[in-house]
Short mmCIF file of the C-alpha atoms (twelve columns), coordinates in Angstrom:
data_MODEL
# 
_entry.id   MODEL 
# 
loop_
_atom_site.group_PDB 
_atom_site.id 
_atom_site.type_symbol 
_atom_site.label_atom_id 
_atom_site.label_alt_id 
_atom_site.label_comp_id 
_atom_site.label_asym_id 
_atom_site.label_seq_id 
_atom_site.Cartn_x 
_atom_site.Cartn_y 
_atom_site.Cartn_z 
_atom_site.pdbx_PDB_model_num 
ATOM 1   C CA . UNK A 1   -8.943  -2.351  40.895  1 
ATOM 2   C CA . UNK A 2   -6.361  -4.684  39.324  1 
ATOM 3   C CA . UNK A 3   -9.595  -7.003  37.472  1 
ATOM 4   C CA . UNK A 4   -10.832 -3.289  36.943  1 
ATOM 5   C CA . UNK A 5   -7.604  -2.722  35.180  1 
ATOM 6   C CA . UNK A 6   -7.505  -6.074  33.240  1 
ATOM 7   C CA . UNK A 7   -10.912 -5.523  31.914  1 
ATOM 8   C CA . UNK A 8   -10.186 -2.620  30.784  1 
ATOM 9   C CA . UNK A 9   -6.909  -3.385  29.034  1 
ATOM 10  C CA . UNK A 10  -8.667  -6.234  27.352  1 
ATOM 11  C CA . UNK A 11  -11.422 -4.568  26.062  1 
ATOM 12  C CA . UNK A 12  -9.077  -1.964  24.295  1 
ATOM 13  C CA . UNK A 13  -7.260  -4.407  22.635  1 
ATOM 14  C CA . UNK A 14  -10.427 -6.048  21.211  1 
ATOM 15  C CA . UNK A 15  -11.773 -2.517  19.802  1 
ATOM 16  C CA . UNK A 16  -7.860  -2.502  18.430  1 
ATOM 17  C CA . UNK A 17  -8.247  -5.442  16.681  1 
ATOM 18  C CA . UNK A 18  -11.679 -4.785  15.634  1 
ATOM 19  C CA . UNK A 19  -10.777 -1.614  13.721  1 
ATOM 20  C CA . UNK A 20  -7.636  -3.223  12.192  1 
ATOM 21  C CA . UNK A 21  -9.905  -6.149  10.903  1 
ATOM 22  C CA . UNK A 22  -12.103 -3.775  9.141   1 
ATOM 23  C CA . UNK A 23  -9.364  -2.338  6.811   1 
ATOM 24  C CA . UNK A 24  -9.772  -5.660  4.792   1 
ATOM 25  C CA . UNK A 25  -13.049 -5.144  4.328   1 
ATOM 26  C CA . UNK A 26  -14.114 -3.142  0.876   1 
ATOM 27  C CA . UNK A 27  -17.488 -1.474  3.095   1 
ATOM 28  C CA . UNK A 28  -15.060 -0.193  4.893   1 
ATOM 29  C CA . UNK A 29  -12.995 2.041   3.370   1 
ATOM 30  C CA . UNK A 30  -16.345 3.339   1.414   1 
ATOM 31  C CA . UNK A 31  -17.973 3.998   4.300   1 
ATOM 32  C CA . UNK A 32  -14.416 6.039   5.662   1 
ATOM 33  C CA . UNK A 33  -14.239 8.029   2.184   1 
ATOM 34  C CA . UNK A 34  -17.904 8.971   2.384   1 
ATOM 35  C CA . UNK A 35  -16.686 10.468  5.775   1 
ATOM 36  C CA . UNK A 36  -12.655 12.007  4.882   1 
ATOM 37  C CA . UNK A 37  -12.829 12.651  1.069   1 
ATOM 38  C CA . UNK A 38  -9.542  14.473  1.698   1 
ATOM 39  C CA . UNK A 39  -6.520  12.823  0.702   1 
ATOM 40  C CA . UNK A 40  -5.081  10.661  2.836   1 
ATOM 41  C CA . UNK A 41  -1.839  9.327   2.653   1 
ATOM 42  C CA . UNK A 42  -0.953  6.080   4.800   1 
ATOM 43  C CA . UNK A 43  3.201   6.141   6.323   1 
ATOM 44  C CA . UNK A 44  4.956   8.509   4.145   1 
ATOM 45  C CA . UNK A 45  3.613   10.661  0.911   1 
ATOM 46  C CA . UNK A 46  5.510   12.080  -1.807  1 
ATOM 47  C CA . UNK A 47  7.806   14.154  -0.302  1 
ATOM 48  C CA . UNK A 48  9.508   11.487  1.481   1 
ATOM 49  C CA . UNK A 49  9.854   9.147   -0.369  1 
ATOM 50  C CA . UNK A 50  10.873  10.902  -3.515  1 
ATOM 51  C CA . UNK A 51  14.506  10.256  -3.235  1 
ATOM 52  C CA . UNK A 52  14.276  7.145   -2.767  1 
ATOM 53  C CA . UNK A 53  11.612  6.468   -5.540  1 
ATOM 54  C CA . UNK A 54  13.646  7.813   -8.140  1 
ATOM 55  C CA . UNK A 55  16.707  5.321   -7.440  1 
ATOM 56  C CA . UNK A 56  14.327  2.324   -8.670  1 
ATOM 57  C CA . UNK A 57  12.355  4.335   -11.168 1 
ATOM 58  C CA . UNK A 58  13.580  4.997   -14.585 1 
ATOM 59  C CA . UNK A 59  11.552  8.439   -16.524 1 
ATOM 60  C CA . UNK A 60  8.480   7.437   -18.886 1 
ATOM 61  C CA . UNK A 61  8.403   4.149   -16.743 1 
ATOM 62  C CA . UNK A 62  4.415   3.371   -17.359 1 
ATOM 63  C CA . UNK A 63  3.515   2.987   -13.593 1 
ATOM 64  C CA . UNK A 64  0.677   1.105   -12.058 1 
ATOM 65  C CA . UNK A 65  -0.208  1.953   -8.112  1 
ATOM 66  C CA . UNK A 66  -2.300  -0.528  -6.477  1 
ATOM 67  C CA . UNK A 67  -4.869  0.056   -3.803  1 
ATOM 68  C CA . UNK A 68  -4.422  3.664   -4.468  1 
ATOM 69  C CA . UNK A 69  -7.426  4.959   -1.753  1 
ATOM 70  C CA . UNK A 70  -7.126  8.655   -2.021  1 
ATOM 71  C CA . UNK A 71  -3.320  8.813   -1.881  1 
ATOM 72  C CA . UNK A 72  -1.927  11.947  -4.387  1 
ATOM 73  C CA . UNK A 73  1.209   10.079  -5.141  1 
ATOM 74  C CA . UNK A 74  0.144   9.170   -8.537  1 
ATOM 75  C CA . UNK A 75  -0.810  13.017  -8.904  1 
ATOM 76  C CA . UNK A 76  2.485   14.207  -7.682  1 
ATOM 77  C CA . UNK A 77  4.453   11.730  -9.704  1 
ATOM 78  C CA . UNK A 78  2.668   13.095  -12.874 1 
ATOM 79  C CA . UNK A 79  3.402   16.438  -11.559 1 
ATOM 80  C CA . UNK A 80  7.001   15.785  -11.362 1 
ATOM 81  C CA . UNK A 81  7.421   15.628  -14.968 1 
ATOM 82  C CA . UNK A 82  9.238   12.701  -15.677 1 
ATOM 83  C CA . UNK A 83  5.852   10.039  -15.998 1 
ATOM 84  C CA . UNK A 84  3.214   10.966  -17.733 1 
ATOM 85  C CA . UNK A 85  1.565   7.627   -18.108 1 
ATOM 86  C CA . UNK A 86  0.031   6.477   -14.506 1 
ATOM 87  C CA . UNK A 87  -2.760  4.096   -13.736 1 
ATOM 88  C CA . UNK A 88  -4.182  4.162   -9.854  1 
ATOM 89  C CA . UNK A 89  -6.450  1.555   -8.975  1 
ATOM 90  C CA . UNK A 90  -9.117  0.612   -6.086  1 
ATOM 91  C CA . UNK A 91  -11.638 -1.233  -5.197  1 
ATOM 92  C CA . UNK A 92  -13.557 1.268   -4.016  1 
ATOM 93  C CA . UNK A 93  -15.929 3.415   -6.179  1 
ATOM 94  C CA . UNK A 94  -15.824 5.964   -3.729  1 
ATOM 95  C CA . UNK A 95  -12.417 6.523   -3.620  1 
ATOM 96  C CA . UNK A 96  -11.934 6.558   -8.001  1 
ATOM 97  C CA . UNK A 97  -14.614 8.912   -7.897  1 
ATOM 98  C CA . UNK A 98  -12.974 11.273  -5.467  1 
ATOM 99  C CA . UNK A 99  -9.947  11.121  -7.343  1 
ATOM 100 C CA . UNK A 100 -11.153 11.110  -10.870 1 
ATOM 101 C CA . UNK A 101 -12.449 14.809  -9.495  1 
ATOM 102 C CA . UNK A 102 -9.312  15.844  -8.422  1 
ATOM 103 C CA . UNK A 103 -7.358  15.105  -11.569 1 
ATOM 104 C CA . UNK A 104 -8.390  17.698  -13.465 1 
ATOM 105 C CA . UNK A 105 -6.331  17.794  -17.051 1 
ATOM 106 C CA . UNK A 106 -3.843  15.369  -16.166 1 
ATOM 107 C CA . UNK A 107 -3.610  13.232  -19.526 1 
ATOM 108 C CA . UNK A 108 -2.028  9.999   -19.138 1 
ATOM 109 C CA . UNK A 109 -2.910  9.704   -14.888 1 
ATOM 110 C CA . UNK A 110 -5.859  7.349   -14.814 1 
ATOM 111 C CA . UNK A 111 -8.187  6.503   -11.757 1 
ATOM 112 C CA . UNK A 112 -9.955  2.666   -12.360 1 
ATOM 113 C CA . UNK A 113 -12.205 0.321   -10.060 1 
ATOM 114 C CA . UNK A 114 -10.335 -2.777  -9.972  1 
ATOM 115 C CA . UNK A 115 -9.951  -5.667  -8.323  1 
ATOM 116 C CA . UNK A 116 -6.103  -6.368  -7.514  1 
ATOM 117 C CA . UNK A 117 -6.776  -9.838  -7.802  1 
ATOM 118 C CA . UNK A 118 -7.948  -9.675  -11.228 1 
ATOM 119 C CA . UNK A 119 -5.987  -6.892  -12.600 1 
ATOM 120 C CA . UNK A 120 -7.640  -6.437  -16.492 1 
ATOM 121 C CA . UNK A 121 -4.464  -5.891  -18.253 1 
ATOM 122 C CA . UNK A 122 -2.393  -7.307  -20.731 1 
ATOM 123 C CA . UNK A 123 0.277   -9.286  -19.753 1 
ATOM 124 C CA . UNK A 124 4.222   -7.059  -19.253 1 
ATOM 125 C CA . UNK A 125 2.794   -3.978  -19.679 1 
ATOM 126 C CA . UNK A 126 3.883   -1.963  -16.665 1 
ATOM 127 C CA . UNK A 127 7.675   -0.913  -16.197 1 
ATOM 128 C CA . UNK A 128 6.103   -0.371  -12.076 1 
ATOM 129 C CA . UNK A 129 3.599   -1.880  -9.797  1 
ATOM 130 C CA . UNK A 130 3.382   -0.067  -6.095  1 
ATOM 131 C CA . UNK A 131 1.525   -0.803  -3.787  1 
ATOM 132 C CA . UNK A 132 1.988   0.980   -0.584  1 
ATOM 133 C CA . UNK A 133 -0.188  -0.663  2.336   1 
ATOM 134 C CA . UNK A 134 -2.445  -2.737  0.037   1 
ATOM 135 C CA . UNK A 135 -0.953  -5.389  1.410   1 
ATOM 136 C CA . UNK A 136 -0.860  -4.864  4.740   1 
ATOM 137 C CA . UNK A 137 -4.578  -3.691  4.851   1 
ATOM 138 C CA . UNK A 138 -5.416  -7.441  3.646   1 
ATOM 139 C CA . UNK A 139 -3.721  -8.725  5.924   1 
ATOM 140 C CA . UNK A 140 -5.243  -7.390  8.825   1 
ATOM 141 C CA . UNK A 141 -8.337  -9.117  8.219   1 
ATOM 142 C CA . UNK A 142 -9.665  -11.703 10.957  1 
ATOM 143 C CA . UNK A 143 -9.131  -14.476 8.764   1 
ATOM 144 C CA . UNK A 144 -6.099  -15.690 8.241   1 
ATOM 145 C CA . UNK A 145 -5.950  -18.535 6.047   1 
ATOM 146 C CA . UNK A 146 -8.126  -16.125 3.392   1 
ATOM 147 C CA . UNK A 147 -5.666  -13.205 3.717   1 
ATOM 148 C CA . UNK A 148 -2.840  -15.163 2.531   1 
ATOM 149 C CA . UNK A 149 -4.517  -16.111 -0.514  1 
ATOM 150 C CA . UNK A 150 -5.708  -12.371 -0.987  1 
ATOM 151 C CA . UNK A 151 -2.002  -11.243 -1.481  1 
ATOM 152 C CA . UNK A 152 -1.215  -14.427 -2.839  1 
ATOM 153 C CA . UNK A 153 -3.479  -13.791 -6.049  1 
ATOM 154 C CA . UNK A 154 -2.568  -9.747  -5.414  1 
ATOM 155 C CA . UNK A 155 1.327   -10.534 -5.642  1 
ATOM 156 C CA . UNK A 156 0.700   -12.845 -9.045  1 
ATOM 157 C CA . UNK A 157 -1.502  -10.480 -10.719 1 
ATOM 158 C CA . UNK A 158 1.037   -7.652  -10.300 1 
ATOM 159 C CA . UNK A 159 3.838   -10.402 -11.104 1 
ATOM 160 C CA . UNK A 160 2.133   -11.209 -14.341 1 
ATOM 161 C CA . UNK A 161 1.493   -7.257  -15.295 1 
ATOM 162 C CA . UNK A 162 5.124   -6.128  -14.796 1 
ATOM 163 C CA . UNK A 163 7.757   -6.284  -17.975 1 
ATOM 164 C CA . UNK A 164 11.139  -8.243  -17.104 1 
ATOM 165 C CA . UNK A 165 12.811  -6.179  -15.553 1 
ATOM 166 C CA . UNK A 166 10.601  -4.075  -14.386 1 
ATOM 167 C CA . UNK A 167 10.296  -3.294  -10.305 1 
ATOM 168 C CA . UNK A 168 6.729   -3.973  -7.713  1 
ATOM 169 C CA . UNK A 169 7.735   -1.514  -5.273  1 
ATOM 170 C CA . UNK A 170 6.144   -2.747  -2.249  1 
ATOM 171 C CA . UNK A 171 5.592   -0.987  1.075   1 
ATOM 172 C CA . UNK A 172 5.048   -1.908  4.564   1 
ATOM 173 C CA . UNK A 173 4.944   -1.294  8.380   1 
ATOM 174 C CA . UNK A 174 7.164   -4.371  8.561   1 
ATOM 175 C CA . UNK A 175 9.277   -6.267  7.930   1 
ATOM 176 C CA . UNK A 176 7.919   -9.648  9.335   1 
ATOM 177 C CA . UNK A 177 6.927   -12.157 6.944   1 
ATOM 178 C CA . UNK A 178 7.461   -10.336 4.097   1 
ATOM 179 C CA . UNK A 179 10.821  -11.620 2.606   1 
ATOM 180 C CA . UNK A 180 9.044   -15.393 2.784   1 
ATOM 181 C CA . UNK A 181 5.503   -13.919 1.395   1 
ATOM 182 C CA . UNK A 182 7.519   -12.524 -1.969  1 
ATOM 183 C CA . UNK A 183 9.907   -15.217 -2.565  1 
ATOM 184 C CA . UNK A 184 7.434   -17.905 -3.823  1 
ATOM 185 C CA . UNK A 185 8.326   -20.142 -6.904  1 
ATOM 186 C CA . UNK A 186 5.768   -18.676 -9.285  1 
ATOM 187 C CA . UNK A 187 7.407   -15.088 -8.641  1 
ATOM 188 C CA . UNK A 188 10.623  -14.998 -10.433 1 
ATOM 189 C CA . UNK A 189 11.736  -12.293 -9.381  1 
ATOM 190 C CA . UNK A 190 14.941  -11.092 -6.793  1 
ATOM 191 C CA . UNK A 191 13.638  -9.489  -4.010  1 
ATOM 192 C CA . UNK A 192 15.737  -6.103  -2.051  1 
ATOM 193 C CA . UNK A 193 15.009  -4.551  1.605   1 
ATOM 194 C CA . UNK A 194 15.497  -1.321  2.204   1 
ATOM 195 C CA . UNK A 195 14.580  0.288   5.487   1 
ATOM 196 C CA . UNK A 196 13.200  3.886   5.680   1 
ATOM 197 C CA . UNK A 197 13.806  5.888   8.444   1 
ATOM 198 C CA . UNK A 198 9.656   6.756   9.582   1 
ATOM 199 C CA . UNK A 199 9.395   10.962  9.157   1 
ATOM 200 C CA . UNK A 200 8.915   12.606  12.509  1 
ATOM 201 C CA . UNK A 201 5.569   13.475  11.799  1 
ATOM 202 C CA . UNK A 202 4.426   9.547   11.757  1 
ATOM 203 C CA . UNK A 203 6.853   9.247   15.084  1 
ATOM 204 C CA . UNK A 204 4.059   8.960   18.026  1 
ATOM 205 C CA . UNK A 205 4.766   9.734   21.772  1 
ATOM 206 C CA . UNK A 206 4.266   6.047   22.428  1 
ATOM 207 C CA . UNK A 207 6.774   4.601   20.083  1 
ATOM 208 C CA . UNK A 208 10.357  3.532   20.857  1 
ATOM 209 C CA . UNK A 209 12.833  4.878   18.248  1 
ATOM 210 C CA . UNK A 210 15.901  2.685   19.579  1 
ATOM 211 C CA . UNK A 211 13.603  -0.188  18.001  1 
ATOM 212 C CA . UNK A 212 14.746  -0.078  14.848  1 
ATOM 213 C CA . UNK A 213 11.610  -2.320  13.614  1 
ATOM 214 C CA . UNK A 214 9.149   0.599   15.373  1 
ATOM 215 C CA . UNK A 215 10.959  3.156   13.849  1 
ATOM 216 C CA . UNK A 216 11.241  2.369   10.203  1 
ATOM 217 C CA . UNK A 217 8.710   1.707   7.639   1 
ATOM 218 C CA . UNK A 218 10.197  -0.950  4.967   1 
ATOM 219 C CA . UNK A 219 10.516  -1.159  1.251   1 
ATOM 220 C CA . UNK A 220 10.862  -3.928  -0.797  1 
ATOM 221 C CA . UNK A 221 11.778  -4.021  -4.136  1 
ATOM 222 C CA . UNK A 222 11.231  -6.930  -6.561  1 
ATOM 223 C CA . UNK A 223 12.946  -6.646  -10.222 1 
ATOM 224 C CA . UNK A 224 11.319  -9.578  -12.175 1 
ATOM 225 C CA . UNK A 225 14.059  -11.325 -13.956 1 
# 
């Protein structure tokens, strides 16, 4: 029973691990949208995060969202009022195309394919970059060594496209690594944490919320200086 048990518990860990590698692979995601073309938000949409949001966002900020999937934050943040010039980007076709359906007459929100690694955009042009699980999507993938250079190339791309001053909002499960993975030399920028409490509806039965690292997601906010 016990080798029973083992094999058991191993084998769900590797199908774990399997299906986290896949979200850094592009097939992926197009083969998930194909599936779910309903929006999907990954740890907290609009609503919750509003608040916060608007302490680090000034109105009319021209906003870019990375890795945008078929999240409606860029669609909610139009609908708010105060930005009316939005650019969502993805690598997958699937996911543009689901979204360039669902925007409708929004002038000024904007759906691209587009690699985050070569964003194709002007240099300081963006008062924003957010990326909200980009990151850690890449960074699930089996391969180490490769990952880090992913985000590496992600984090100077969205370095090189934000104005002085401006903010890359980025969010993630946690906090681990992080701090060290923004504050490189070639990012000159200073870098904020700010927990965020996780809503109750992304609470599951089997987390602990006297762990304060299970229980928050985590923001980090870079203003290039």
């Amino acid at each position: 029973i016990f080798f029973r048990f083992c094999e058991l518990h191993i084998n769900g860990c590797l199908r774990f691990w399997y299906a986290m590698a896949q979200y850094a692979d592009i097939a992926y995601w197009d083969r998930r949208y194909e599936r779910m073309p309903q929006p999907f938000e990954w740890y907290q949409g609009y609503k919750d995060l509003k608040e916060t949001l608007m302490k680090f966002m000034r109105p009319n900020s021209r906003i870019l969202i990375e890795g945008c999937g078929t999240s409606t934050l860029g669609e909610e943040l139009y609908d708010e009022g105060s930005f009316s010039d939005i650019t969502c980007v993805d690598l997958s076709k699937i996911a543009i195309r689901l979204m360039e359906e669902r925007r409708r007459s929004r002038m000024g929100l904007n759906y691209l394919v587009m690699d985050m690694e070569k964003l194709e955009f002007p240099p300081e042009v963006f008062d924003v970059v957010l990326d909200k699980a980009t990151v850690d999507s890449i960074l699930c993938s089996g391969d180490e060594e490769k990952a880090q250079k992913s985000v590496g190339k992600m984090l100077n791309e969205a370095y090189q496209v934000l104005k002085k001053a401006g903010v890359f909002l980025l969010f993630s499960h946690t906090k681990e690594g992080r701090m060290d993975m923004l504050q490189k030399d070639n990012l000159k920028w200073a870098v904020q944490h700010v927990p965020l409490p996780r809503p109750e509806n992304k609470l599951t039965a089997n987390i602990d919320e006297t762990d304060p690292e299970l229980a928050q997601h985590h923001l980090f906010v870079c203003t290039k200086y």
